[in-house]
Tab-separated table of C-alpha atoms in Angstrom:
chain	number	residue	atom	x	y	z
A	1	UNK	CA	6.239	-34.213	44.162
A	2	UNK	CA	5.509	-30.400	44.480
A	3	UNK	CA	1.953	-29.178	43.181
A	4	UNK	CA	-0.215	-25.847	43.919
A	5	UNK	CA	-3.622	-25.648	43.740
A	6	UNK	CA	-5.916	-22.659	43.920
A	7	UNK	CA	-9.470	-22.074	44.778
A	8	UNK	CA	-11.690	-19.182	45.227
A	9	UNK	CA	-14.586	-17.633	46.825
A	10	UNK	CA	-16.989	-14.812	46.690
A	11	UNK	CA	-18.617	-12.690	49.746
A	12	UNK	CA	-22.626	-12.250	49.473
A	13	UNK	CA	-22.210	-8.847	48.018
A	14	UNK	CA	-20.476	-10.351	44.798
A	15	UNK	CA	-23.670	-10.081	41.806
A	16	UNK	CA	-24.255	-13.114	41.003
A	17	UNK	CA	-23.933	-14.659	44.967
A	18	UNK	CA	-27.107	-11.869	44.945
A	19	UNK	CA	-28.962	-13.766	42.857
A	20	UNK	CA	-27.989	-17.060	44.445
A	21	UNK	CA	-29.340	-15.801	47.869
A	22	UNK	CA	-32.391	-14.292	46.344
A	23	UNK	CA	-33.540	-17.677	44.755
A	24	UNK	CA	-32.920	-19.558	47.714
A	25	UNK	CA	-34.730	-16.903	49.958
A	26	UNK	CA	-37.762	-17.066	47.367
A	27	UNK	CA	-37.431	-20.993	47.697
A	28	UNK	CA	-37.315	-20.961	51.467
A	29	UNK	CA	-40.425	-18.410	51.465
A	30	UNK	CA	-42.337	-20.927	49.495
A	31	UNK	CA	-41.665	-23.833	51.333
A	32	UNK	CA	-42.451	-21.956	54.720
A	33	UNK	CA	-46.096	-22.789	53.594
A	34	UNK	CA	-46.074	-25.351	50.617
A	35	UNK	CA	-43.334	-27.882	51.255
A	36	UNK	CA	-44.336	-30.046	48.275
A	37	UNK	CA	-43.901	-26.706	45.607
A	38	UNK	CA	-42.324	-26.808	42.702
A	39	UNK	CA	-39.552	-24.495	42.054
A	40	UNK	CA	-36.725	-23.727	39.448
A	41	UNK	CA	-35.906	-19.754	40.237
A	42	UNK	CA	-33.502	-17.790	38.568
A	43	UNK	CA	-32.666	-14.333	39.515
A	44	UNK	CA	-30.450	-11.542	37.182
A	45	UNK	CA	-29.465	-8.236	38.327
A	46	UNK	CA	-28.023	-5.207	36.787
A	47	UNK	CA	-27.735	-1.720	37.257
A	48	UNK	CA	-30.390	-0.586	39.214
A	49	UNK	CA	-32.454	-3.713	38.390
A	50	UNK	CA	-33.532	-7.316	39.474
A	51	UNK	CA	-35.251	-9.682	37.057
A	52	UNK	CA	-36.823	-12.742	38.770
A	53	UNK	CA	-37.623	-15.731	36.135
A	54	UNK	CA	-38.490	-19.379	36.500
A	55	UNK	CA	-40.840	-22.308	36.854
A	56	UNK	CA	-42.894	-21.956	40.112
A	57	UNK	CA	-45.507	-23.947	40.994
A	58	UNK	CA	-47.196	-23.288	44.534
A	59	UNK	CA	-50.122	-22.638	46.765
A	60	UNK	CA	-48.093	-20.526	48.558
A	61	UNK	CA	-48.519	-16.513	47.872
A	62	UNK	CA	-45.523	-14.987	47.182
A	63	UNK	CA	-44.271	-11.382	47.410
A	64	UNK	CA	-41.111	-11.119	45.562
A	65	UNK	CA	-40.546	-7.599	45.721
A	66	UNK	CA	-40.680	-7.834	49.450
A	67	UNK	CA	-38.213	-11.074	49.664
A	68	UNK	CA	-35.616	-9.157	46.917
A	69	UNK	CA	-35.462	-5.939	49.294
A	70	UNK	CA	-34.889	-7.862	52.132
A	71	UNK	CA	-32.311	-9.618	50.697
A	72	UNK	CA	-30.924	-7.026	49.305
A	73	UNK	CA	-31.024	-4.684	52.455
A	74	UNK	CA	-29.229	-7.453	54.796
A	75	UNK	CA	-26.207	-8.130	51.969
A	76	UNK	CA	-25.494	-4.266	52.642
A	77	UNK	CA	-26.473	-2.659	49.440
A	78	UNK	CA	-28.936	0.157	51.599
A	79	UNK	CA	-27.621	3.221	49.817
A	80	UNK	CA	-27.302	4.428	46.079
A	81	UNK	CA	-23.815	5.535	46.652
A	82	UNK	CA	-22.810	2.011	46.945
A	83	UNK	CA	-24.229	1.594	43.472
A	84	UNK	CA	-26.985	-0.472	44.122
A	85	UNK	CA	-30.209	0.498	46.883
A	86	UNK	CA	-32.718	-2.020	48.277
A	87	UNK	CA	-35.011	1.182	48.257
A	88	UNK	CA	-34.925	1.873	44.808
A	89	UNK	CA	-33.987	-1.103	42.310
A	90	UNK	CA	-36.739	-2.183	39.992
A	91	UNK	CA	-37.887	-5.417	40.697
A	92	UNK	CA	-39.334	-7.243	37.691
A	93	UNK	CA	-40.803	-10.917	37.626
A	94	UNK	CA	-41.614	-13.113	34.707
A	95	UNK	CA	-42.544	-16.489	36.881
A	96	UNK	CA	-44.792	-19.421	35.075
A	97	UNK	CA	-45.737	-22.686	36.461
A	98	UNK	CA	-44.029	-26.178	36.249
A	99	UNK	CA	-43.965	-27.757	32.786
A	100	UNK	CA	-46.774	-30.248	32.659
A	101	UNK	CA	-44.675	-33.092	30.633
A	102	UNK	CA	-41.715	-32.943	33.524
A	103	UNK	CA	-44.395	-33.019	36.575
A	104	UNK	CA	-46.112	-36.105	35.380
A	105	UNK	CA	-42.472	-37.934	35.488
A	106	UNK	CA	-41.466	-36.423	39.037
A	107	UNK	CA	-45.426	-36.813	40.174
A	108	UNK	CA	-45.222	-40.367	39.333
A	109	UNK	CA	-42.048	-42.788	38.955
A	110	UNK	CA	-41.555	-44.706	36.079
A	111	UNK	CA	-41.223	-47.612	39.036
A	112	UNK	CA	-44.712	-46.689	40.313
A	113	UNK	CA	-46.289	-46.660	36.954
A	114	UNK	CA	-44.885	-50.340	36.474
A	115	UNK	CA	-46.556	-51.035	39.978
A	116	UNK	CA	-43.559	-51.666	41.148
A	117	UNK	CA	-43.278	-49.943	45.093
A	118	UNK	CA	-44.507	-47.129	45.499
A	119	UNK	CA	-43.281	-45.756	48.885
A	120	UNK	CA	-40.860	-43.395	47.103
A	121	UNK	CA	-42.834	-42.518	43.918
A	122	UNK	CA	-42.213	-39.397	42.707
A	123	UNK	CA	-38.844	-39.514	39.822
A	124	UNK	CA	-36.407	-37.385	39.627
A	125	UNK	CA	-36.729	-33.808	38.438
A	126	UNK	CA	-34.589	-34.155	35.279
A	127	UNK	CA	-31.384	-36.764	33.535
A	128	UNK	CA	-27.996	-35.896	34.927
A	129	UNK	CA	-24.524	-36.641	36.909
A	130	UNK	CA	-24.030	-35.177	40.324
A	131	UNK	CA	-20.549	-35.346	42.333
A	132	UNK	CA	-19.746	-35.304	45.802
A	133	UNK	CA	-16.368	-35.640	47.532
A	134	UNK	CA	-14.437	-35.122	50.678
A	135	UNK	CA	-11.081	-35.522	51.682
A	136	UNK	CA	-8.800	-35.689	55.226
A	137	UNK	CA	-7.041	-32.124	54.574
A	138	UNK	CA	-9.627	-30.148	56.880
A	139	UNK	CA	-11.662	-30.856	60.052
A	140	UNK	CA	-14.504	-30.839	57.789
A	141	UNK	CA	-13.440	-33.071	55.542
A	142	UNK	CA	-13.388	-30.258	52.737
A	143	UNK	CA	-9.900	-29.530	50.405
A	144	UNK	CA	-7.845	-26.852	51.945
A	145	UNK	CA	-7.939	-24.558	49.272
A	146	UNK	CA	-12.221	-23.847	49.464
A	147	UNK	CA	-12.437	-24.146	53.170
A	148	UNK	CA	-9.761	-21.021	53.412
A	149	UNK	CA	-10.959	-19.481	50.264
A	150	UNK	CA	-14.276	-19.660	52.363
A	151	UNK	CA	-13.413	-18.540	56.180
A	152	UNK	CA	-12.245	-15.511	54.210
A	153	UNK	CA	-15.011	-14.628	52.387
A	154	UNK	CA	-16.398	-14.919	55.704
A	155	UNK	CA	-14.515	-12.622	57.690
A	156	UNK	CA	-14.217	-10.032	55.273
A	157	UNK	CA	-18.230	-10.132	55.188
A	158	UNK	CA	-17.553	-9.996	59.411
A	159	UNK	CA	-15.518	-7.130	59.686
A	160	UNK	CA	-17.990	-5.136	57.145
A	161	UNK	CA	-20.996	-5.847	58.670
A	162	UNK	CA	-19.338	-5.375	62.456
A	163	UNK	CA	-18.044	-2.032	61.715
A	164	UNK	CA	-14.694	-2.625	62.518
A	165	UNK	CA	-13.895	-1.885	58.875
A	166	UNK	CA	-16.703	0.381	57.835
A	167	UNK	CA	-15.130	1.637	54.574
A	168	UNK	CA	-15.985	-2.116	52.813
A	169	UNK	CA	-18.801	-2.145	50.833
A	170	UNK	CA	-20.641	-5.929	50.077
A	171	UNK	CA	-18.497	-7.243	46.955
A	172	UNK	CA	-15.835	-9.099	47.389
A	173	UNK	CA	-13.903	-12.052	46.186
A	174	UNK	CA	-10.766	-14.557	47.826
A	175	UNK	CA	-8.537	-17.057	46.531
A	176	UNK	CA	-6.121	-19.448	48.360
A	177	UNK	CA	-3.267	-21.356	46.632
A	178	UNK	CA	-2.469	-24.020	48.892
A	179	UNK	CA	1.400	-25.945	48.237
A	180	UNK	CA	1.085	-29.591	48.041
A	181	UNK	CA	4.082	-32.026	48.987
A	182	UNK	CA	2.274	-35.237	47.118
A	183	UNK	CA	-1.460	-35.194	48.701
A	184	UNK	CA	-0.550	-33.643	52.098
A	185	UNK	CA	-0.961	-29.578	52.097
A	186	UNK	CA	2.662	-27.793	53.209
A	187	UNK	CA	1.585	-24.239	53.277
A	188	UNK	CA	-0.045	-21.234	51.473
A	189	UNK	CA	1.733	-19.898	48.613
A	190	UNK	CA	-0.645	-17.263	47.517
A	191	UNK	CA	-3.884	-15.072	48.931
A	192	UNK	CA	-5.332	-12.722	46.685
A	193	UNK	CA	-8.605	-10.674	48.463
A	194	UNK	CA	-9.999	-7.973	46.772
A	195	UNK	CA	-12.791	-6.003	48.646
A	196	UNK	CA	-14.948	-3.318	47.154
A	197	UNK	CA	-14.345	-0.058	48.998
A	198	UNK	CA	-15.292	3.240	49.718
A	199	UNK	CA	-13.975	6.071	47.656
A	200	UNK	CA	-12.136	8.064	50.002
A	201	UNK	CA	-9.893	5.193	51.662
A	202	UNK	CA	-6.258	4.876	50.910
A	203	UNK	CA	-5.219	1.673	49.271
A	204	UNK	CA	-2.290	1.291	52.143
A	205	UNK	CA	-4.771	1.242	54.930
A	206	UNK	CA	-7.059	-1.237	52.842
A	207	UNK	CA	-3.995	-3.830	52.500
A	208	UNK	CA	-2.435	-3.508	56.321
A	209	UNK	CA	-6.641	-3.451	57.514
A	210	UNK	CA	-7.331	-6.523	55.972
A	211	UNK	CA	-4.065	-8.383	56.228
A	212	UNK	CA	-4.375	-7.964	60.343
A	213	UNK	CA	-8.033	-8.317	60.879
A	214	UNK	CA	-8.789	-10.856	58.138
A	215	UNK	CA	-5.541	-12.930	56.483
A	216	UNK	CA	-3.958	-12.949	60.300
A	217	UNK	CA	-7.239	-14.131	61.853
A	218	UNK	CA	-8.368	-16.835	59.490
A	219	UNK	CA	-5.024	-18.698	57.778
A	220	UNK	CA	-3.355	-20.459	60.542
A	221	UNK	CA	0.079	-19.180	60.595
A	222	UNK	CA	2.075	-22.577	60.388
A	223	UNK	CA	0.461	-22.440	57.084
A	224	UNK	CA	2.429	-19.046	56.148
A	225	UNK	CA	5.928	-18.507	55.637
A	226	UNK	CA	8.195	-15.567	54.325
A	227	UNK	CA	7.547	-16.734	50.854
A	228	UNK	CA	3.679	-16.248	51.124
A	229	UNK	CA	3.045	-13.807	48.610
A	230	UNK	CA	-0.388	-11.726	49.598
A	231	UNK	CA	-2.389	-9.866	47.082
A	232	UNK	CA	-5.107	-7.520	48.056
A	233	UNK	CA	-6.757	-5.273	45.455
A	234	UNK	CA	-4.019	-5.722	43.019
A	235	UNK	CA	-5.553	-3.105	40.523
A	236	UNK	CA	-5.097	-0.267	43.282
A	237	UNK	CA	-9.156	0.462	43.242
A	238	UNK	CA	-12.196	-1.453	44.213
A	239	UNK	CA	-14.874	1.534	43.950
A	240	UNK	CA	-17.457	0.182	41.621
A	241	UNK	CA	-19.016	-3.344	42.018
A	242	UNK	CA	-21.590	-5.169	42.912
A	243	UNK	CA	-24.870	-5.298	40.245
A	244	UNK	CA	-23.352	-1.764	38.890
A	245	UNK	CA	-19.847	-3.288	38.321
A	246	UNK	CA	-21.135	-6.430	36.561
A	247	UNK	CA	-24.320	-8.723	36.330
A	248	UNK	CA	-25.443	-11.242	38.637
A	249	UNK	CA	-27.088	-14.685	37.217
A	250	UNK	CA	-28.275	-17.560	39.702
A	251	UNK	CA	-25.796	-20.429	38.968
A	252	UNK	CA	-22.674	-18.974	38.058
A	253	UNK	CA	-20.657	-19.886	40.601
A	254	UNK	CA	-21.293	-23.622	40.934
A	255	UNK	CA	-17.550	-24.346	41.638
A	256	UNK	CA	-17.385	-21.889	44.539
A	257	UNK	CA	-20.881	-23.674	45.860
A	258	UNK	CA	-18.799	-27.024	45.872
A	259	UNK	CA	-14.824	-28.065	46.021
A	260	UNK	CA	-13.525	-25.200	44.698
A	261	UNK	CA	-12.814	-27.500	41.484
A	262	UNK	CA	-10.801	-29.576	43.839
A	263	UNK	CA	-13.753	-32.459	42.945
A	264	UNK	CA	-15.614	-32.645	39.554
A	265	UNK	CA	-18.867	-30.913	39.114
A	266	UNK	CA	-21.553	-32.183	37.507
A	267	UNK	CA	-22.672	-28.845	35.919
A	268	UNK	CA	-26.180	-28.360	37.065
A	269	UNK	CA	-26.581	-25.461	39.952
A	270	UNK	CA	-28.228	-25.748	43.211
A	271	UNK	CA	-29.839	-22.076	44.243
A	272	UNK	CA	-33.654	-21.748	43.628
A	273	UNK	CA	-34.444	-25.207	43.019
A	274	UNK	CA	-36.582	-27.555	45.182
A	275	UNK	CA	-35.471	-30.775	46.332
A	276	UNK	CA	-37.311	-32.777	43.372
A	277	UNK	CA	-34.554	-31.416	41.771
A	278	UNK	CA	-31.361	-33.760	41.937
A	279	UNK	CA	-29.408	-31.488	40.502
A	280	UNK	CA	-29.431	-30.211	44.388
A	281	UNK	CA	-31.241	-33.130	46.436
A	282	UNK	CA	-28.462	-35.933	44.749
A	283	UNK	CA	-25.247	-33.773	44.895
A	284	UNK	CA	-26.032	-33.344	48.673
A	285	UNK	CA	-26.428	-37.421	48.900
A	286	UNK	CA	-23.185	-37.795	47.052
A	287	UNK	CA	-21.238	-35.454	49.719
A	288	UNK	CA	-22.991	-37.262	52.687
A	289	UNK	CA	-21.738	-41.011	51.265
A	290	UNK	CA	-18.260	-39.576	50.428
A	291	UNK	CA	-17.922	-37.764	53.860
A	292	UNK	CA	-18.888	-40.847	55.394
A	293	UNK	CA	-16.043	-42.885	53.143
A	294	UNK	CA	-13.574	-40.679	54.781
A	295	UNK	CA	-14.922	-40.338	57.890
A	296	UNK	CA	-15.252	-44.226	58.384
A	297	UNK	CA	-11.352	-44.107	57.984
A	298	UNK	CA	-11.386	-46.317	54.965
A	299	UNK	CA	-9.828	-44.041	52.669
A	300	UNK	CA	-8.316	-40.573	52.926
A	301	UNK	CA	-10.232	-38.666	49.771
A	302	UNK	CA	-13.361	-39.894	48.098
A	303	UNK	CA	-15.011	-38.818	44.799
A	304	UNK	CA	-18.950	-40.559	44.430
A	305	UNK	CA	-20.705	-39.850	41.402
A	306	UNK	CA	-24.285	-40.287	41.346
A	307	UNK	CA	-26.654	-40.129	37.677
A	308	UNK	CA	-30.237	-40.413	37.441
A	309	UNK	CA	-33.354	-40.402	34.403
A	310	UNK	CA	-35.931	-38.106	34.029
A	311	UNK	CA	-39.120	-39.353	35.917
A	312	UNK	CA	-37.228	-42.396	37.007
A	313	UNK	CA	-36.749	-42.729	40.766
A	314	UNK	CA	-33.761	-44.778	41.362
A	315	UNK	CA	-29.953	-43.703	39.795
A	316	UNK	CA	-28.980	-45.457	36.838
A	317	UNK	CA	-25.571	-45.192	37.934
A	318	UNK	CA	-23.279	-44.586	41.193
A	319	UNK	CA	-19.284	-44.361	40.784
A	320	UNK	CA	-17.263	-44.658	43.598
A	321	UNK	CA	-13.289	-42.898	43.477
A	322	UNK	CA	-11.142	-43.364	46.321
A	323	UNK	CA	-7.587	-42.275	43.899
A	324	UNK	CA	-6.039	-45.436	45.333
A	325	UNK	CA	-5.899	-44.194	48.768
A	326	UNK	CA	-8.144	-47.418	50.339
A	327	UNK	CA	-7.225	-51.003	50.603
A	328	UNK	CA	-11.076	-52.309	49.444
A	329	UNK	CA	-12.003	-51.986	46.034
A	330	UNK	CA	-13.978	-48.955	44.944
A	331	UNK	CA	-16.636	-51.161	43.334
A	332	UNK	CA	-16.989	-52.931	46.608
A	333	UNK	CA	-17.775	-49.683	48.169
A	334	UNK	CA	-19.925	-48.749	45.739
A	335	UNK	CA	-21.918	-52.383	46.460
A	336	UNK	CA	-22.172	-51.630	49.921
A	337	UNK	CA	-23.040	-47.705	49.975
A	338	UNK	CA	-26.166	-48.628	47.088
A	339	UNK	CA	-27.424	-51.180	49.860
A	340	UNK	CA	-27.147	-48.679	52.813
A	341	UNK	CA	-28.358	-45.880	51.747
A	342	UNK	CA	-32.029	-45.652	49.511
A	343	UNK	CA	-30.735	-43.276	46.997
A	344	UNK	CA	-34.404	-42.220	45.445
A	345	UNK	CA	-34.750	-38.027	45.617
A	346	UNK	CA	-38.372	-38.866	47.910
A	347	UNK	CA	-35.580	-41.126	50.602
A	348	UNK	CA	-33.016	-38.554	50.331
A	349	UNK	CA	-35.560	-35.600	50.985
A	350	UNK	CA	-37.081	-37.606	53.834
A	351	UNK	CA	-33.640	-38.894	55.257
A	352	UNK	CA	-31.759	-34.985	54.846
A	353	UNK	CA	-35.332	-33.357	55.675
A	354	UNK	CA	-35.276	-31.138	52.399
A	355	UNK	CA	-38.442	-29.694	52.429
A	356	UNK	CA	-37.712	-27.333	55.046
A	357	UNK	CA	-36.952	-23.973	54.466
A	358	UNK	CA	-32.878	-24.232	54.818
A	359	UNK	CA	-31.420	-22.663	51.576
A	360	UNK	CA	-30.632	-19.256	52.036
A	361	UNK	CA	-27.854	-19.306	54.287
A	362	UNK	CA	-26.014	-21.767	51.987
A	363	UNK	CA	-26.545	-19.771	48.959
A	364	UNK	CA	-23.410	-18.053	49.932
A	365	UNK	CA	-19.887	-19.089	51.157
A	366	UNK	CA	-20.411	-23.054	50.025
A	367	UNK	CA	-23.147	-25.850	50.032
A	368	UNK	CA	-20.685	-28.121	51.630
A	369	UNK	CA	-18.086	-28.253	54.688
A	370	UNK	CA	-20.760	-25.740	56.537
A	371	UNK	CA	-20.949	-28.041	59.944
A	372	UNK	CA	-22.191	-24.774	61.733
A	373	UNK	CA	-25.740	-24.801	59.740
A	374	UNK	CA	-25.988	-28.257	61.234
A	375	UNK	CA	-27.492	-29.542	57.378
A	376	UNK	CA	-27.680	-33.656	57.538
A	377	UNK	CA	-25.680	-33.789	54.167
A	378	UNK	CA	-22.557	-33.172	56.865
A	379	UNK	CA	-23.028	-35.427	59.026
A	380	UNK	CA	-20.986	-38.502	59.543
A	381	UNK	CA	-23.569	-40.905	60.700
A	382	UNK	CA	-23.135	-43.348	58.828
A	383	UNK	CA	-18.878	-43.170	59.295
A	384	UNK	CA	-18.914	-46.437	61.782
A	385	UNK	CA	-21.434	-48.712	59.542
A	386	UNK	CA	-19.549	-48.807	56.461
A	387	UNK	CA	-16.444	-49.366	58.047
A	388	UNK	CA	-18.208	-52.418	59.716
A	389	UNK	CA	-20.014	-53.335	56.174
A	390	UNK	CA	-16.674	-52.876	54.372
A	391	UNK	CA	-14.757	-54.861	56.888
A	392	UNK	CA	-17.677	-57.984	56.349
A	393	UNK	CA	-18.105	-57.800	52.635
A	394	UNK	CA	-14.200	-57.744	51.942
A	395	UNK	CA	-13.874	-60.529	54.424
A	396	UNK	CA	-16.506	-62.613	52.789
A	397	UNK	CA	-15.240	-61.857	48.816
C-alpha cells in the first residue's frame, strides 16, 4: 500500500526558532558557572522587541541583553532593513526564581523522603509523558521525512551565511513529502522551501538558485523522479519575516524539535529548561532506548514512552512500541530496557552528562538524529546488550 507523509522544518532565522536559541543560549550561559541552576526560560519577540520571562534560579550572573544580541547578531538579523537589528531591539526581562513548592519535590525525592536510596534523590521537575522513537529509514535512525526536511533547513542557512546566495535573509522554512510503498520510503513526492529574501531579487533566480545549490545538493537524486513536484516561495514574495513578519514564542515548534510528527509527542517543549526538567532530560532517554531497539537489530522502528510524578524520581510508567516489526514481545523489551538502564532524571543527567552547557546548537534544526554534535542521547551503546538481554530473556520465558 501507497502512503505520503510530510514533515517540516524551520532555519534559525524563523521567530519562534529565535526564541528557541535564545533560551537555550541563556541556559547554556548559566550552566557555564552553576551546573545545578534552575531554569524554565521563555523568550517572545516581536517587532523590534524581545521579552525574556521565566523561572530562574542561579548563582550565576547573567547578562541577558548581551546573550539576546549575540544571538541575534550570529542568526543574521545585523541590519534594520532586514526588519529586525541586534543593535537596536529592546530587550525586556521579567525573570523570578524557582517556585518553592516544585523545588522541595525535585530537591528531594519522594523515594529519599521514605529513606528509601538516596543516590539519585532529586524527583522529577514536573508529571508528564515523554516519547522517543527511531526507525531504519535513515543512517541516523531518524524518519525520512525530518532528516530531509532538516539537511535543508541546513543548507539554505549554509548558502546564506557563506555568501554564495547573499540575497537570503535568516527566515526560512522546508517541508519534504516522502512516498511510502508499505513502511519502506520510494521517493520524494513534494519539496516546498520558502526563503525570506531581499527586495530587489527576481523570483526566477530565487527558484533555479536554490533548486541547484540547495534541493540538488541535499535530496539524493534516486529519491527524485520527473513527478517530483518542487515548490519554492509559492506566494511569489518572501520580503518581510522574521520577528517583523510574525512573533516568535519558545516552544512552538516541538514537532520540528522531534520526528517531524512521524512519532507522538508528548507536548511539553525542550528549549530553556534545565535537565531537572523531564520534559527535556526523559524525552532524550526515550530516543537513546529506542535508537538502541533499532540499532540492536531487533526491530526496524521503535516508539518508547516514558511518564513520570512530580517530585517522584523513578517513572511511573514506560511503554514500549515496536508496530509489530520484532519477533520478542514489546513488554519483554520493556522488562529488559527498565533493568538496563536507571531511568531517574539525576542517572540520566549523570549517564547523558546534562549539566553541561550543550543546548544552543540543538535549539535549531532538531533535538534528535544530530550525530555531528556528538550528544550521548545518539549514541548506540547500548545496541549489542539488549540484543544479548533480549536473546536470554526470550530464551528463558
Amino acid at each position: 500500500m501507497k502512503r505520503l507523509f510530510t514533515s517540516e522544518s524551520v532555519t534559525e532565522g524563523h521567530p519562534d526558532k529565535i526564541c528557541d536559541i535564545i533560551s537555550d543560549s541563556i541556559l547554556d550561559e548559566i550552566l557555564k558557572n552553576d551546573p545545578n541552576a534552575r531554569v524554565a526560560c521563555e523568550t517572545t519577540a516581536t517587532t523590534g522587541l524581545i521579552y525574556i520571562m521565566g523561572e530562574i534560579t542561579t548563582t550565576a550572573s547573567v547578562k541577558y541583553d548581551e546573550i539576546v544580541r549575540k544571538v541575534v547578531k550570529n542568526i543574521g538579523y545585523d541590519r534594520a532593513k532586514y526588519g529586525f537589528d541586534c543593535e537596536t531591539c529592546a530587550v525586556i526581562s521579567a525573570v523570578h526564581t524557582q517556585s518553592s513548592d516544585i523545588a522541595m519535590g525535585v530537591d528531594r525525592s519522594l523515594e529519599a523522603k521514605n529513606g528509601e536510596d538516596s543516590l539519585y534523590e532529586i524527583g522529577a521537575g514536573d508529571q508528564g509523558m515523554m516519547f522517543g522513537y527511531a526507525c531504519d529509514e535513515t543512517p541516523e535512525l531518524m524518519p525520512l521525512p525530518i532528516s530531509l526536511a532538516h539537511k535543508l533547513a541546513m543548507a539554505l542557512t549554509k548558502v546564506r551565511k557563506s555568501g554564495k546566495l547573499d540575497y537570503l535573509r535568516p527566515d526560512g522554512k522546508t517541508q519534504v513529502t516522502v512516498e511510502y510503498d508499505g513502511d519502506r520510503p520510494i521517493r520524494v513526492d513534494t519539496v516546498v522551501i520558502s526563503s525570506q529574501h531581499d527586495p530587489d531579487v527576481s523570483h526566477d533566480r530565487i527558484e533555479e538558485d536554490i533548486t541547484k545549490h540547495v534541493i540538488k545538493k541535499t535530496v539524493p537524486a534516486y529519491l527524485i523522479d520527473e513527478k517530483t513536484k518542487i515548490y519554492i516561495n509559492p506566494t511569489g514574495r518572501f520580503v518581510i519575516g522574521g520577528p517583523m513578519g510574525d512573533s516568535g514564542l519558545t516552544g512552538r515548534k516541538i514537532i520540528v524539535d522531534t520526528y517531524g510528527g512521524y512519532g507522538r509527542h508528548g507536548g511539553g517543549a525542550f528549549s530553556g529548561k534545565d535537565p531537572t526538567k523531564v520534559d527535556r532530560t526523559a524525552a532524550y532517554a526515550a530516543r537513546y532506548l529506542a535508537k538502541n531497539v533499532v540499532a540492536s537489530k531487533i526491530a526496524k522502528k521503535c516508539e518508547i514512552q516514558l511518564a513520570y510524578a512530580i517530585g517522584v524520581a523513578r517513572p511511573v510508567s514506560l511503554m514500549v512500541d515496536t508496530f509489530g516489526t520484532s519477533k520478542y514481545p514489546d513488554e519483554l523489551i520493556a522488562k529488559v530496557l527498565a533493568e538496563l538502564v536507571d531511568l531517574r532524571p539525576a542517572a540520566i543527567i549523570e549517564k547523558f552528562g546534562l549539566r553541561k552547557p550543550i543546548y544552543a546548537p540543538l535549539a535549531s534544526y532538531g533535538h534528535m538524529g544530530r550525530e555531528e554534535l556528538g550528544v550521548y542521547w545518539e549514541k548506540t551503546d547500548l545496541a549489542d546488550t539488549i540484543a544479548y538481554t533480549i536473546k536470554k530473556a526470550f530464551e528463558a520465558v
